[in-house]
């Protein structure tokens, strides 16, 4: 008897988007993508000057990676501080659960970023926007709270703004907060693409950011994989994290092993999302002619993985001979070290 197996692929960029002034967003929670029980994600695009309004998330932290363009975030710290940071392609941000934040595109082109939330049940009903709140608050309370007259309060937004079109902030903008001294990283910003990667020539490279490099990121970690044509991110699993994938570039085969004889193998293209549940075995193979680029988010602050090659390499030959029923000449060919990535056959 075979049980019905879930799909571990969601075609995020083919979803009908939510649109607003200067903004486009597509989200996938467990309600859209049933396999993704532990992590949800969003692909958002802002035109220059457009902003995702001031808001917070009651049930998830927000980890983001900027694919293209640039943006500025502001975030309120519950201990009384605040931060304004500028982000460029290849940068990561992290906002702890419940911290208020806003995002505005800067520069002259669209800013595209991927948001990853450490809760598959993340949804808009757990997202609190400042205009939604203000517009449902009695005008007298709002006037007292904001120091405005009732006439001025009456001209405030009548409902949730969500996206707002503004003027692109620049370093010279008199309205922008003082620009931070150039720093490799800041409290909420980690320049992932500037990191020296783990590299397997001909196979691929991996950049990873965890709470070790990026201390504020206490609940999440992320990786950026670039796999050469024919290359393979080998069979492995993560003992303590779900894995949420966004395929940035290229084509792939990704397979999830669920025990009891169950394996789900699917094909992925740019714009697709993949998911490997905590503890499930999986691999990613580049099936295209170019480099495969995959963004990965984990709902754990540290990166841990078990590679099949490392496990085989760590076992005495007689264990492998008995387990696999193979003679020594075959066992002698098995991996003698951890590979992580493997080259493709030319
Ligand atoms: Mn947010
Ligand atoms: Mn993995």
Short mmCIF file of C-alpha atoms in Angstrom, two decimals, residues 62-284:
data_model
loop_
_atom_site.label_atom_id
_atom_site.label_comp_id
_atom_site.label_asym_id
_atom_site.label_seq_id
_atom_site.Cartn_x
_atom_site.Cartn_y
_atom_site.Cartn_z
CA UNK A 62 11.95 37.85 9.54
CA UNK A 63 15.15 36.83 7.71
CA UNK A 64 15.73 38.37 4.29
CA UNK A 65 18.09 38.20 1.34
CA UNK A 66 18.32 40.97 -1.27
CA UNK A 67 18.47 39.53 -4.80
CA UNK A 68 18.70 42.83 -6.70
CA UNK A 69 18.53 46.57 -6.15
CA UNK A 70 18.89 48.32 -2.82
CA UNK A 71 16.70 49.30 0.10
CA UNK A 72 16.72 50.94 3.48
CA UNK A 73 15.15 49.44 6.57
CA UNK A 74 14.21 51.07 9.84
CA UNK A 75 13.65 48.97 12.93
CA UNK A 76 12.53 49.80 16.44
CA UNK A 77 14.30 47.99 19.27
CA UNK A 78 12.11 47.09 22.25
CA UNK A 79 14.87 48.22 24.61
CA UNK A 80 14.45 51.77 23.31
CA UNK A 81 16.98 51.92 20.47
CA UNK A 82 16.41 51.89 16.75
CA UNK A 83 18.41 51.29 13.60
CA UNK A 84 18.40 52.46 9.99
CA UNK A 85 20.44 50.34 7.58
CA UNK A 86 21.05 50.24 3.83
CA UNK A 87 21.03 46.93 2.01
CA UNK A 88 22.35 45.91 -1.38
CA UNK A 89 22.20 42.75 -3.51
CA UNK A 90 23.70 39.85 -1.57
CA UNK A 91 22.93 41.29 1.89
CA UNK A 92 20.90 39.59 4.62
CA UNK A 93 18.76 41.16 7.34
CA UNK A 94 17.11 39.77 10.46
CA UNK A 95 14.36 41.24 12.61
CA UNK A 96 13.39 39.35 15.77
CA UNK A 97 9.74 38.37 16.19
CA UNK A 98 7.58 41.33 17.11
CA UNK A 99 10.10 44.08 16.31
CA UNK A 100 8.59 46.94 14.26
CA UNK A 101 10.15 47.62 10.87
CA UNK A 102 9.71 49.29 7.47
CA UNK A 103 11.45 48.74 4.13
CA UNK A 104 11.90 51.33 1.39
CA UNK A 105 13.55 50.79 -2.00
CA UNK A 106 16.44 53.16 -2.65
CA UNK A 107 18.45 53.67 -5.81
CA UNK A 108 17.13 53.83 -9.35
CA UNK A 109 15.87 50.30 -10.03
CA UNK A 110 13.48 47.77 -8.56
CA UNK A 111 14.54 46.12 -5.32
CA UNK A 112 13.73 42.38 -5.17
CA UNK A 113 14.13 40.52 -1.89
CA UNK A 114 13.10 37.21 -0.38
CA UNK A 115 11.66 37.17 3.14
CA UNK A 116 11.79 33.98 5.18
CA UNK A 117 9.77 33.52 8.40
CA UNK A 118 10.45 30.91 11.08
CA UNK A 119 6.80 29.84 11.26
CA UNK A 120 4.93 28.02 8.48
CA UNK A 121 1.71 29.51 9.83
CA UNK A 122 3.01 33.04 9.20
CA UNK A 123 0.29 35.03 7.51
CA UNK A 124 -1.04 38.51 7.07
CA UNK A 125 -3.43 38.10 10.01
CA UNK A 126 -0.38 37.96 12.25
CA UNK A 127 1.11 41.04 10.57
CA UNK A 128 0.28 44.33 12.24
CA UNK A 129 0.49 47.49 10.13
CA UNK A 130 0.66 50.90 11.72
CA UNK A 131 -2.05 52.45 9.49
CA UNK A 132 -4.41 49.54 10.13
CA UNK A 133 -4.06 50.20 13.85
CA UNK A 134 -4.35 53.99 13.62
CA UNK A 135 -7.40 53.89 11.36
CA UNK A 136 -9.28 51.70 13.89
CA UNK A 137 -8.38 53.84 16.90
CA UNK A 138 -10.81 56.54 18.17
CA UNK A 139 -9.78 59.93 16.68
CA UNK A 140 -9.59 61.59 20.10
CA UNK A 141 -7.14 58.95 21.33
CA UNK A 142 -5.09 59.30 18.14
CA UNK A 143 -5.07 63.11 18.41
CA UNK A 144 -3.83 62.88 22.00
CA UNK A 145 -1.29 60.20 21.19
CA UNK A 146 0.18 61.85 18.08
CA UNK A 147 -0.13 65.51 19.12
CA UNK A 148 -2.37 66.29 16.14
CA UNK A 149 -5.68 68.16 15.87
CA UNK A 150 -8.85 66.19 15.10
CA UNK A 151 -8.84 67.81 11.62
CA UNK A 152 -5.34 66.49 11.00
CA UNK A 153 -6.25 63.04 12.32
CA UNK A 154 -9.21 62.99 9.91
CA UNK A 155 -6.78 63.23 6.98
CA UNK A 156 -4.74 60.17 8.05
CA UNK A 157 -5.20 56.92 6.07
CA UNK A 158 -8.64 55.33 6.47
CA UNK A 159 -7.30 51.78 6.38
CA UNK A 160 -4.18 49.70 5.98
CA UNK A 161 -1.72 51.28 3.53
CA UNK A 162 0.58 48.22 3.22
CA UNK A 163 2.56 49.67 0.26
CA UNK A 164 3.21 53.41 -0.06
CA UNK A 165 4.98 55.29 -2.83
CA UNK A 166 7.60 57.72 -1.52
CA UNK A 167 10.67 59.49 -2.81
CA UNK A 168 13.83 57.41 -2.94
CA UNK A 169 16.01 58.16 0.08
CA UNK A 170 19.61 59.03 -0.65
CA UNK A 171 22.64 59.70 1.48
CA UNK A 172 22.03 63.37 0.79
CA UNK A 173 18.35 63.29 1.61
CA UNK A 174 17.73 65.87 4.35
CA UNK A 175 14.90 63.72 5.68
CA UNK A 176 16.97 60.58 6.03
CA UNK A 177 18.65 59.75 9.29
CA UNK A 178 22.42 60.22 9.50
CA UNK A 179 24.23 57.66 7.41
CA UNK A 180 26.10 55.06 9.37
CA UNK A 181 29.84 54.85 9.07
CA UNK A 182 30.61 52.21 6.43
CA UNK A 183 30.81 48.90 8.21
CA UNK A 184 31.18 45.36 6.98
CA UNK A 185 28.14 44.42 8.98
CA UNK A 186 25.71 46.07 11.31
CA UNK A 187 23.40 44.69 13.96
CA UNK A 188 20.66 43.81 11.45
CA UNK A 189 22.77 43.50 8.30
CA UNK A 190 25.12 40.75 7.17
CA UNK A 191 26.78 41.00 3.72
CA UNK A 192 26.50 37.31 2.80
CA UNK A 193 27.75 37.62 -0.78
CA UNK A 194 30.99 39.21 0.47
CA UNK A 195 31.84 36.11 2.50
CA UNK A 196 34.65 33.79 1.36
CA UNK A 197 32.73 30.63 0.39
CA UNK A 198 33.32 26.94 1.01
CA UNK A 199 34.40 25.84 -2.45
CA UNK A 200 34.56 22.45 -4.18
CA UNK A 201 36.18 23.08 -7.59
CA UNK A 202 33.83 21.96 -10.35
CA UNK A 203 31.13 21.13 -7.80
CA UNK A 204 29.90 24.29 -6.20
CA UNK A 205 30.22 26.81 -3.45
CA UNK A 206 28.36 27.59 -0.26
CA UNK A 207 28.08 30.73 1.83
CA UNK A 208 26.39 30.41 5.21
CA UNK A 209 25.32 32.88 7.84
CA UNK A 210 24.43 31.71 11.33
CA UNK A 211 24.11 33.28 14.77
CA UNK A 212 27.92 32.94 15.02
CA UNK A 213 28.59 35.48 12.23
CA UNK A 214 25.36 37.40 12.75
CA UNK A 215 24.52 37.38 16.47
CA UNK A 216 21.07 38.97 16.24
CA UNK A 217 19.86 36.02 14.13
CA UNK A 218 18.93 33.92 17.17
CA UNK A 219 16.31 31.72 15.49
CA UNK A 220 17.42 31.38 11.87
CA UNK A 221 20.37 30.71 9.59
CA UNK A 222 20.77 30.79 5.83
CA UNK A 223 22.91 29.58 2.95
CA UNK A 224 23.50 30.55 -0.61
CA UNK A 225 24.50 27.67 -2.87
CA UNK A 226 25.97 28.00 -6.35
CA UNK A 227 26.21 24.60 -8.00
CA UNK A 228 28.12 24.02 -11.25
CA UNK A 229 26.38 22.38 -14.25
CA UNK A 230 26.01 18.67 -13.48
CA UNK A 231 27.13 19.27 -9.91
CA UNK A 232 25.39 17.78 -6.89
CA UNK A 233 24.75 18.93 -3.34
CA UNK A 234 25.10 15.44 -1.99
CA UNK A 235 22.63 13.32 -0.01
CA UNK A 236 22.36 14.81 3.49
CA UNK A 237 19.97 15.83 6.23
CA UNK A 238 19.66 18.49 8.90
CA UNK A 239 18.99 17.11 12.39
CA UNK A 240 17.53 20.29 13.89
CA UNK A 241 16.14 22.47 11.10
CA UNK A 242 13.58 22.59 8.34
CA UNK A 243 15.00 23.84 5.03
CA UNK A 244 13.16 26.37 2.82
CA UNK A 245 14.64 26.92 -0.64
CA UNK A 246 14.17 29.65 -3.21
CA UNK A 247 15.57 28.87 -6.66
CA UNK A 248 17.14 32.12 -7.88
CA UNK A 249 18.71 30.92 -11.11
CA UNK A 250 18.97 27.72 -13.15
CA UNK A 251 17.25 24.32 -13.09
CA UNK A 252 17.42 21.56 -10.52
CA UNK A 253 16.20 18.22 -9.34
CA UNK A 254 15.50 18.06 -5.62
CA UNK A 255 14.54 14.87 -3.86
CA UNK A 256 13.18 14.38 -0.35
CA UNK A 257 13.44 11.01 1.44
CA UNK A 258 10.66 10.48 4.01
CA UNK A 259 11.47 6.95 5.30
CA UNK A 260 9.26 3.88 4.83
CA UNK A 261 10.22 3.64 1.17
CA UNK A 262 8.94 7.12 0.34
CA UNK A 263 10.90 9.52 -1.82
CA UNK A 264 9.51 12.61 -3.59
CA UNK A 265 11.66 13.80 -6.51
CA UNK A 266 10.67 17.01 -8.33
CA UNK A 267 12.10 19.41 -10.91
CA UNK A 268 12.66 23.07 -10.03
CA UNK A 269 13.09 26.25 -12.05
CA UNK A 270 13.94 29.83 -11.11
CA UNK A 271 11.12 31.29 -9.01
CA UNK A 272 10.14 27.95 -7.42
CA UNK A 273 10.26 27.24 -3.70
CA UNK A 274 11.35 23.88 -2.26
CA UNK A 275 11.08 22.43 1.23
CA UNK A 276 12.94 19.67 3.05
CA UNK A 277 11.38 18.90 6.46
CA UNK A 278 13.62 18.58 9.51
CA UNK A 279 15.46 15.27 9.45
CA UNK A 280 14.42 14.30 5.91
CA UNK A 281 17.14 13.14 3.52
CA UNK A 282 17.59 15.29 0.42
CA UNK A 283 19.87 16.28 -2.44
CA UNK A 284 19.96 19.08 -5.03
#
